[in-house]
Coordinates of N, CA, C and O in Angstrom, one line a residue:
X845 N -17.3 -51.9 56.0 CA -16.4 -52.8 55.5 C -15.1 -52.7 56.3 O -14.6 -51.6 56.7
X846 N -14.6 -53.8 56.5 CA -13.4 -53.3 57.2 C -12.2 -54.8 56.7 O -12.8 -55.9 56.4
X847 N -11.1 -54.7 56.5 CA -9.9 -55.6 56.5 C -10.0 -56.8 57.0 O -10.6 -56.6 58.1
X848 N -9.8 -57.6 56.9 CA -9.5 -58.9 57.5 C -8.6 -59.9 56.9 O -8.8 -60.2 55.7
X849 N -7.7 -60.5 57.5 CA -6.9 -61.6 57.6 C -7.4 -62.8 57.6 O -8.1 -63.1 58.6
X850 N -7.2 -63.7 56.5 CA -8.4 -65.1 56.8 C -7.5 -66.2 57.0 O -6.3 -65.8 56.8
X851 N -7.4 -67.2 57.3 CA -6.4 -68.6 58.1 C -5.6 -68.8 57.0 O -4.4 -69.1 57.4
X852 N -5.7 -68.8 55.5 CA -4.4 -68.7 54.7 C -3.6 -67.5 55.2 O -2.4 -67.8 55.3
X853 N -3.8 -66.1 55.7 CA -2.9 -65.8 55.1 C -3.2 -64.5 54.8 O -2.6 -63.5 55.2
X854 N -4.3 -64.6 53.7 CA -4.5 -63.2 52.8 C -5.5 -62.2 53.3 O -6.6 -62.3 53.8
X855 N -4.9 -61.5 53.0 CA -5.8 -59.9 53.1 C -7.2 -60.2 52.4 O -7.1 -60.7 51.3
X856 N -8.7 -60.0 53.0 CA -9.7 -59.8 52.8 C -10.6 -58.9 53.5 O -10.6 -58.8 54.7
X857 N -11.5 -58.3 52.6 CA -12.8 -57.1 52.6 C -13.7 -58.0 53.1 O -14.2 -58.9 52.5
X858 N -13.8 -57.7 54.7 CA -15.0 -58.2 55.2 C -16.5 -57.3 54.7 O -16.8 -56.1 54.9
X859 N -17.1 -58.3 53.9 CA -18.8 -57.7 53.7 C -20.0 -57.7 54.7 O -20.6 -56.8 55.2
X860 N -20.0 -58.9 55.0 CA -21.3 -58.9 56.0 C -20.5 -60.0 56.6 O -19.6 -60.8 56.2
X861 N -21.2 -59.5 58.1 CA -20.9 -60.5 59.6 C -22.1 -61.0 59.9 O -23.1 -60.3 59.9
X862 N -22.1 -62.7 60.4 CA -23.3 -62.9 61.0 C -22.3 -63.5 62.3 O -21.1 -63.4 62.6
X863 N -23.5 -64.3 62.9 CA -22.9 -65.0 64.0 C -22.0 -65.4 64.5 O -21.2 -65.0 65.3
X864 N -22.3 -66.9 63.3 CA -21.2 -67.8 62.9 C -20.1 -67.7 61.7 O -19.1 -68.5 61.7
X865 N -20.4 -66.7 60.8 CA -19.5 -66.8 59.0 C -19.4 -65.2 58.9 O -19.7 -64.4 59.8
X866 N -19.0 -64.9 57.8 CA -18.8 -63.6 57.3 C -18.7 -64.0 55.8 O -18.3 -65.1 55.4
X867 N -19.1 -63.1 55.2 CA -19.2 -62.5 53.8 C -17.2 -62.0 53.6 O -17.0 -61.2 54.5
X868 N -16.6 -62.2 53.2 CA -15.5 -62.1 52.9 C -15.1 -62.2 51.1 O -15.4 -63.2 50.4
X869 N -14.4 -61.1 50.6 CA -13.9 -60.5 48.8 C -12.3 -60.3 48.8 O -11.7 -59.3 49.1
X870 N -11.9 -61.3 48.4 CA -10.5 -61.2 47.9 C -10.3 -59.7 46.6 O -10.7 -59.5 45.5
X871 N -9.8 -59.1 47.3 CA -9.4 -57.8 46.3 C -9.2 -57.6 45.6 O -9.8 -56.7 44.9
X872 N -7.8 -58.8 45.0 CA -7.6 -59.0 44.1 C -8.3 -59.5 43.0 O -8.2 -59.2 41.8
X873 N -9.2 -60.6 43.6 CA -10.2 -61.3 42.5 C -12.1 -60.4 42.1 O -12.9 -60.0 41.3
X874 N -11.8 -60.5 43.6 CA -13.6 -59.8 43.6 C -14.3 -61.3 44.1 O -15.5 -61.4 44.3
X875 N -13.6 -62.1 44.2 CA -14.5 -63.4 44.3 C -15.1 -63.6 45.8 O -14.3 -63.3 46.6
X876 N -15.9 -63.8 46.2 CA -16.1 -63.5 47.9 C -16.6 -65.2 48.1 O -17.0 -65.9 47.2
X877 N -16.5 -65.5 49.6 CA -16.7 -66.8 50.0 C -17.2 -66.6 51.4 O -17.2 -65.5 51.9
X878 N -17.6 -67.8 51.9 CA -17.7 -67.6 53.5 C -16.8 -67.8 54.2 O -16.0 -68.6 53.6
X879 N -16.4 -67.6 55.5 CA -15.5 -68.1 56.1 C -16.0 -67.9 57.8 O -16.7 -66.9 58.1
X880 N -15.6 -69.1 58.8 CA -15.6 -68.6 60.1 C -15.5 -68.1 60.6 O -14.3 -68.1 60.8
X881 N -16.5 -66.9 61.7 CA -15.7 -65.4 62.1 C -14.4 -66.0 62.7 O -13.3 -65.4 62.5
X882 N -14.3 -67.3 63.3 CA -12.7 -67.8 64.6 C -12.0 -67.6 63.6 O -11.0 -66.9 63.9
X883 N -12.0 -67.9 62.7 CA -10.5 -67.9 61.7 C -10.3 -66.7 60.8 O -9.6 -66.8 59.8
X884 N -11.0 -65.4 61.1 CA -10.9 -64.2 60.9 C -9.9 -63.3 61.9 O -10.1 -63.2 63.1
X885 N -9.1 -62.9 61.4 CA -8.3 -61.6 62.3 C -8.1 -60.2 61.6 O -7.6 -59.7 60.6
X886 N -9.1 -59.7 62.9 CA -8.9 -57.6 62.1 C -7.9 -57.3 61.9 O -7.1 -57.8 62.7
X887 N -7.2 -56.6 61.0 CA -6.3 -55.9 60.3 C -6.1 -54.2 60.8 O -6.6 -53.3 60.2
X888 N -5.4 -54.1 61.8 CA -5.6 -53.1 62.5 C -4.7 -52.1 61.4 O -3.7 -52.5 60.7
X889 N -5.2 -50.7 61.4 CA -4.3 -49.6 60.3 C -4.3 -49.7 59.2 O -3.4 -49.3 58.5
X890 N -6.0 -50.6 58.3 CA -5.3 -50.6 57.6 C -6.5 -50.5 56.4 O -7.2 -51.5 56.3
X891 N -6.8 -49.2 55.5 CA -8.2 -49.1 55.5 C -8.7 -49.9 54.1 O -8.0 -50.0 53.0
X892 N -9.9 -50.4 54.4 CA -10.6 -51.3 53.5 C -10.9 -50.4 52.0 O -11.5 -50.8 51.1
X893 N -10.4 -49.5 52.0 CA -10.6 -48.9 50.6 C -9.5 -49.1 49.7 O -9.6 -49.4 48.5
X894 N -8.0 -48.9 50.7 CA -6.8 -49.2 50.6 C -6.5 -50.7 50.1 O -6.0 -50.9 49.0
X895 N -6.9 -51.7 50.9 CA -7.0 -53.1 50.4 C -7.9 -53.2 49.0 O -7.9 -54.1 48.3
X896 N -8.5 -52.4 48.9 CA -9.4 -52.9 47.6 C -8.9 -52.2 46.4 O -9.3 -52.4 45.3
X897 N -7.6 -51.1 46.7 CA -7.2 -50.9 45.7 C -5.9 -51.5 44.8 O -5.4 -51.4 43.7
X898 N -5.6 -52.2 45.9 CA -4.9 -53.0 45.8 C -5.1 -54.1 44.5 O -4.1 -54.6 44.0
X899 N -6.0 -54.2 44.3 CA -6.4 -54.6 42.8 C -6.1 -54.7 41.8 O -6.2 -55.7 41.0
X900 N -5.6 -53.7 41.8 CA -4.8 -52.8 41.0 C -3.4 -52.8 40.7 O -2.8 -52.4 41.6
X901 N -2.7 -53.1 39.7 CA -1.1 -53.2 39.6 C -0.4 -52.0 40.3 O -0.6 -50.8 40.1
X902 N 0.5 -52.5 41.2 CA 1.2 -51.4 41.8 C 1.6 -49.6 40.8 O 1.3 -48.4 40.8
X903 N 2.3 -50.5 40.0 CA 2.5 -49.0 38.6 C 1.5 -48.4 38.2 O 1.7 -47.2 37.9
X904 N 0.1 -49.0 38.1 CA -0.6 -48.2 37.5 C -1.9 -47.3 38.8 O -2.7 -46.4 38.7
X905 N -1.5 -48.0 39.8 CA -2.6 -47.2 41.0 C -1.4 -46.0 41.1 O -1.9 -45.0 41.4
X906 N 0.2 -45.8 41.0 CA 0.7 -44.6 41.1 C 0.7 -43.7 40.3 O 0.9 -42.6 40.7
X907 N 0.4 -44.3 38.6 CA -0.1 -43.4 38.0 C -1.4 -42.4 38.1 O -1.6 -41.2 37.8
X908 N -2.5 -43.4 38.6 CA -3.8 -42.7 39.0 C -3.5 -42.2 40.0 O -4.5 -41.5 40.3
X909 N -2.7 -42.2 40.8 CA -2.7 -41.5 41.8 C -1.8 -40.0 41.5 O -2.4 -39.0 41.9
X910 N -0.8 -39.8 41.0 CA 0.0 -38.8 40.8 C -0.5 -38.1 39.4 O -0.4 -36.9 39.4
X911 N -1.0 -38.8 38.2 CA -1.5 -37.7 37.2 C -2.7 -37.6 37.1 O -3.4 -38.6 36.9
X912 N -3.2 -35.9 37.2 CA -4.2 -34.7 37.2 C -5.3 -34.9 36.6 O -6.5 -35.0 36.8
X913 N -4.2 -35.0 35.2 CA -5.2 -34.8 34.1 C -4.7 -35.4 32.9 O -3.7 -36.1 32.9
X914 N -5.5 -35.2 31.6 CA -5.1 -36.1 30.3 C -4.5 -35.4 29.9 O -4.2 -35.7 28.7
X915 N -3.9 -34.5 30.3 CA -2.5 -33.9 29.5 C -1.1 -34.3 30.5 O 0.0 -34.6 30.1
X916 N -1.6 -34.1 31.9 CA -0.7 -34.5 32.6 C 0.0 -36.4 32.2 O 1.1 -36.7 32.1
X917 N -1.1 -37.0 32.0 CA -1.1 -38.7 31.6 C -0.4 -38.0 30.2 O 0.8 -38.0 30.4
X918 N -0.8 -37.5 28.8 CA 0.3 -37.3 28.1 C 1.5 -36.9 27.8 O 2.3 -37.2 26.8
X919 N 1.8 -35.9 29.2 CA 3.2 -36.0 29.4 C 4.2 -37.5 30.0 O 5.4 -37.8 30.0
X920 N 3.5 -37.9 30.4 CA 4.3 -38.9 30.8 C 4.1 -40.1 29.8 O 4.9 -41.0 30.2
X921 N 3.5 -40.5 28.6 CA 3.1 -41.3 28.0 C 4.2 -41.2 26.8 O 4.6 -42.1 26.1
X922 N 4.6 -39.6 26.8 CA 5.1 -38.9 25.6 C 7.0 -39.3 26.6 O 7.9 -39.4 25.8
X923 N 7.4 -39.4 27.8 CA 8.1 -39.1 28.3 C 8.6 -41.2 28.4 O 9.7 -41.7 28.2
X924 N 7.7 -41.7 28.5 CA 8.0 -43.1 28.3 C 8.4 -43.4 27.0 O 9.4 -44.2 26.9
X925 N 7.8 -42.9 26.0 CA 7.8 -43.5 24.4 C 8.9 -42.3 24.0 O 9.8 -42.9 23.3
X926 N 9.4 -40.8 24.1 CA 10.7 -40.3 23.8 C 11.7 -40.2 24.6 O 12.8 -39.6 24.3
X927 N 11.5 -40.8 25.8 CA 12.5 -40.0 27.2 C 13.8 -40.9 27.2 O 13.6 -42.0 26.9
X928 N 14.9 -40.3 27.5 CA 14.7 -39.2 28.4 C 15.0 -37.9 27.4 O 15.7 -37.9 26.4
X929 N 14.4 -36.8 27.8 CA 14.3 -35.3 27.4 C 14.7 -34.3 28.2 O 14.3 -34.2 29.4
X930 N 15.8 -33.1 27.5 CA 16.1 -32.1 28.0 C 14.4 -31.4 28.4 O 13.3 -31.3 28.0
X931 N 15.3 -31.2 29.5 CA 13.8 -29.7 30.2 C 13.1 -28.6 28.9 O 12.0 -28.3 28.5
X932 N 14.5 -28.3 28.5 CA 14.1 -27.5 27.1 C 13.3 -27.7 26.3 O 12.4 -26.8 26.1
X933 N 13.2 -28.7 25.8 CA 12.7 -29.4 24.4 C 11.2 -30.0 25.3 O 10.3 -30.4 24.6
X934 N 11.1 -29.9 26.8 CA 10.0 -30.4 27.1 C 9.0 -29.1 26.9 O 7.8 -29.3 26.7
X935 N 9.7 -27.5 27.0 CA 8.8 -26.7 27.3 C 8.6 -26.4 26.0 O 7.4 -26.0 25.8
X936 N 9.2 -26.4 25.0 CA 9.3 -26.3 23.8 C 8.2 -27.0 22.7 O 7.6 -26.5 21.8
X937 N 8.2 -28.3 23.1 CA 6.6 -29.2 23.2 C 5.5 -29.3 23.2 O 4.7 -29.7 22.4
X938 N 5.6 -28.8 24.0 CA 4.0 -29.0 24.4 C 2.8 -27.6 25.1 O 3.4 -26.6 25.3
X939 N 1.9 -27.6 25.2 CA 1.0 -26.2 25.5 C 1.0 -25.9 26.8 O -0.1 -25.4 27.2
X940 N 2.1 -26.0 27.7 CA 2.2 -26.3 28.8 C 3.5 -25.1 29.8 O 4.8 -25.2 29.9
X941 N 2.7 -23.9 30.2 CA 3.8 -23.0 31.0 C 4.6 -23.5 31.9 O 4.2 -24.5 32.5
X942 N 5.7 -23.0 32.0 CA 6.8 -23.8 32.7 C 6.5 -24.1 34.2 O 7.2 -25.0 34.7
X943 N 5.7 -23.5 34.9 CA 5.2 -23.7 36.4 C 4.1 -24.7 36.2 O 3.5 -25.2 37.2
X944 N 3.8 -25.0 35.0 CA 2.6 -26.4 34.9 C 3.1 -27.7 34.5 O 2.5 -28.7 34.7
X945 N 4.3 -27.7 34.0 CA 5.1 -28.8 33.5 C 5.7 -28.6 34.5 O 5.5 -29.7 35.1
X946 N 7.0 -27.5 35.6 CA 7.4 -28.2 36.4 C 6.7 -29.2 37.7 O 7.2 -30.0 38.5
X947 N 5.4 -28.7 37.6 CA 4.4 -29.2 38.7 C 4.2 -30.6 38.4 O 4.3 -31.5 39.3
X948 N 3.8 -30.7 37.3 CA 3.8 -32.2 37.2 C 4.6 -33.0 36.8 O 4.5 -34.2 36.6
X949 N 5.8 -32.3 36.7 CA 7.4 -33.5 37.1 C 7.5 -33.7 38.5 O 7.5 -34.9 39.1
X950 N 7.4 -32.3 39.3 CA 7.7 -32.5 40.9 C 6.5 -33.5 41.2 O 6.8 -34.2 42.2
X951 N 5.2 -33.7 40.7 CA 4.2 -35.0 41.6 C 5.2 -36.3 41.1 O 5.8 -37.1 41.8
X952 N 5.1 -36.1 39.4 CA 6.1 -37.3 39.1 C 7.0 -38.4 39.3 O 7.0 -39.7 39.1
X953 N 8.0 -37.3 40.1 CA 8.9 -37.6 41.2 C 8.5 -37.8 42.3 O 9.0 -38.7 42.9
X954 N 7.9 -37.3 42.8 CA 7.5 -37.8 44.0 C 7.1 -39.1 44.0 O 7.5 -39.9 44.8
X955 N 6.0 -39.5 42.9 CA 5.4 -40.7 42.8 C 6.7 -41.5 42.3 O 6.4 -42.6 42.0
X956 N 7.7 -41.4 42.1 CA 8.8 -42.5 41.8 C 8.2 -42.5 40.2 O 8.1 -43.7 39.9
X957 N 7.9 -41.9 39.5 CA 7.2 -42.0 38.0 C 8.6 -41.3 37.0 O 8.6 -41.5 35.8
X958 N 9.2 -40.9 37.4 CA 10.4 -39.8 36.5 C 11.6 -39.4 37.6 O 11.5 -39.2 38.8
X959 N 13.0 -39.5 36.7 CA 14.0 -39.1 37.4 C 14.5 -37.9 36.4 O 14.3 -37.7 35.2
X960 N 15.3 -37.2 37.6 CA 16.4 -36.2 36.8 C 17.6 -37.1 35.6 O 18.2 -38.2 35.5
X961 N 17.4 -36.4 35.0 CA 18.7 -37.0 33.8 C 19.4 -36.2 33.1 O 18.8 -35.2 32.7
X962 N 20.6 -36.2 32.7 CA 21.8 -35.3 32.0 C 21.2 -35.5 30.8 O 21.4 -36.6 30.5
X963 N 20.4 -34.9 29.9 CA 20.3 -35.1 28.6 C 21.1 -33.8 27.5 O 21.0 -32.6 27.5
X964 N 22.1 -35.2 26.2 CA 22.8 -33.5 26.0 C 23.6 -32.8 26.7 O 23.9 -31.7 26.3
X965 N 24.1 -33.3 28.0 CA 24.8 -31.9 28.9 C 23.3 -31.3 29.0 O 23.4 -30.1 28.7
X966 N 22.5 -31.4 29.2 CA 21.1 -30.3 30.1 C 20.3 -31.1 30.7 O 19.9 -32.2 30.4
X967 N 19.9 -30.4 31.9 CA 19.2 -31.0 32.9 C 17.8 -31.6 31.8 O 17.6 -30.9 30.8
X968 N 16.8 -32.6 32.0 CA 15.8 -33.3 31.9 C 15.3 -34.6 32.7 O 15.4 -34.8 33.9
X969 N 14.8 -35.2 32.0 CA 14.0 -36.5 32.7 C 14.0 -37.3 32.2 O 14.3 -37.3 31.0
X970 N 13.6 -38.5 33.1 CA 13.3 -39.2 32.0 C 12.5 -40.6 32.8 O 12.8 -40.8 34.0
X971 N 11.6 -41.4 32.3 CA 10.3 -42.5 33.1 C 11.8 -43.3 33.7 O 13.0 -43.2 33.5
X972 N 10.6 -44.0 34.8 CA 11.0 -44.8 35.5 C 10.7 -46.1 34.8 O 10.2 -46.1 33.7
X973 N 11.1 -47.3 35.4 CA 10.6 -48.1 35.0 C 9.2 -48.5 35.8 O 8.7 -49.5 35.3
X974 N 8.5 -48.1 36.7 CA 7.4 -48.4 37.2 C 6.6 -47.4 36.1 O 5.8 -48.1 35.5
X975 N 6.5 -46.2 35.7 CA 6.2 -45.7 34.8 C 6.0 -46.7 33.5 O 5.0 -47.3 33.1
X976 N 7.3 -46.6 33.1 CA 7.0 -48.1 31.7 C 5.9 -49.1 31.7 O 5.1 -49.3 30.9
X977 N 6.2 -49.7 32.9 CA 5.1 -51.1 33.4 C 4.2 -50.2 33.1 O 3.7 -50.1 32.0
X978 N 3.7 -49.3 34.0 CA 2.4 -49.0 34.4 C 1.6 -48.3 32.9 O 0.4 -48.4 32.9
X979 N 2.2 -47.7 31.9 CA 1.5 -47.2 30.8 C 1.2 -48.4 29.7 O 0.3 -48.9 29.0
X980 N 2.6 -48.8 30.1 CA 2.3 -50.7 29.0 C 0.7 -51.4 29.7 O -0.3 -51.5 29.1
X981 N 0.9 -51.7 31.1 CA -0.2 -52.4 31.8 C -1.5 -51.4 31.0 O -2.5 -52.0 30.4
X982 N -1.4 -49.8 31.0 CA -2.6 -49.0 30.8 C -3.1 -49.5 29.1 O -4.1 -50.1 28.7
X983 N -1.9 -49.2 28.5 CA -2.0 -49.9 26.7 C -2.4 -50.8 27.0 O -3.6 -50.7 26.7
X984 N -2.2 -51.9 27.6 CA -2.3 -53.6 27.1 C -4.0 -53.7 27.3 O -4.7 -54.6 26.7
X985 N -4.7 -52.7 28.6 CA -6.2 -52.9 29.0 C -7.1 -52.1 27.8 O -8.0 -52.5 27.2
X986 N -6.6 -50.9 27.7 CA -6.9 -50.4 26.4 C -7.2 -51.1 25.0 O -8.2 -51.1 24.2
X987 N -6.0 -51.8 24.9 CA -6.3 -52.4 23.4 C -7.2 -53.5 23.5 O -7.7 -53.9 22.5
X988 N -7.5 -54.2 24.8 CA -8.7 -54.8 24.8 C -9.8 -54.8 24.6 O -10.5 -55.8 24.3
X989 N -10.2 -53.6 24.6 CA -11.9 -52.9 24.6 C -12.2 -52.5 23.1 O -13.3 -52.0 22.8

């Protein structure tokens, strides 16, 4: 599988190549069509797993990407719906030693998911708004099923 650029414009997952056409899957949809290999252009740098995750709402591919585990996802679920929170009251919380909660604030942050915040006069956190989107987007697929 590899990237491809089709004469609109948009990014597509080349499937199968023949001669004349290619098998070509819009990422976003999953819907695939034919198209002319001439009016195909490779997408240099840029990997076909990457484009297909793309699928995916920006907020919530950085949640899957930065939290661990289902406790890690409940700190941040818990950090959306009460935050922002002193550091204190976070260790105070939850079943979580302080080198395990600071570990997954520092992915947190990294992922742009939680900032530092004065809470109280004491250091804490508190969601981003790509965090908010991304647990609402997670709720809103949830309550579907």
């Amino acid at each position: 599988m590899r990237t491809v650029r089709g004469p609109d414009g948009r990014t597509y997952l080349l499937v199968k190549q023949s001669s004349d056409a290619s098998r070509v899957r819009d990422p976003e949809t999953g819907e695939e069509q034919h198209l002319p290999n001439d009016d195909l252009e490779a997408v240099s740098g840029e990997s076909p797993l990457e484009t297909a995750a793309r699928a995916v709402p920006e907020p919530v591919r950085r949640i899957l990407v930065a939290v661990p585990t289902e406790r890690g996802l409940g700190l941040l679920v818990d950090l959306v719906d009460r935050g922002p929170l002193p550091v204190v009251d976070l260790l105070g919380a939850y079943d979580l030693c302080e080198s395990d909660l600071h570990g997954l604030l520092t992915e947190f942050r990294a992922a742009g998911l939680v900032v530092e915040a004065t809470v109280y006069g004491e250091r804490g956190y508190e969601a981003t708004d790509a965090a908010k989107e991304g647990v609402e987007l997670l709720r809103a697929n949830g309550a579907r099923e």
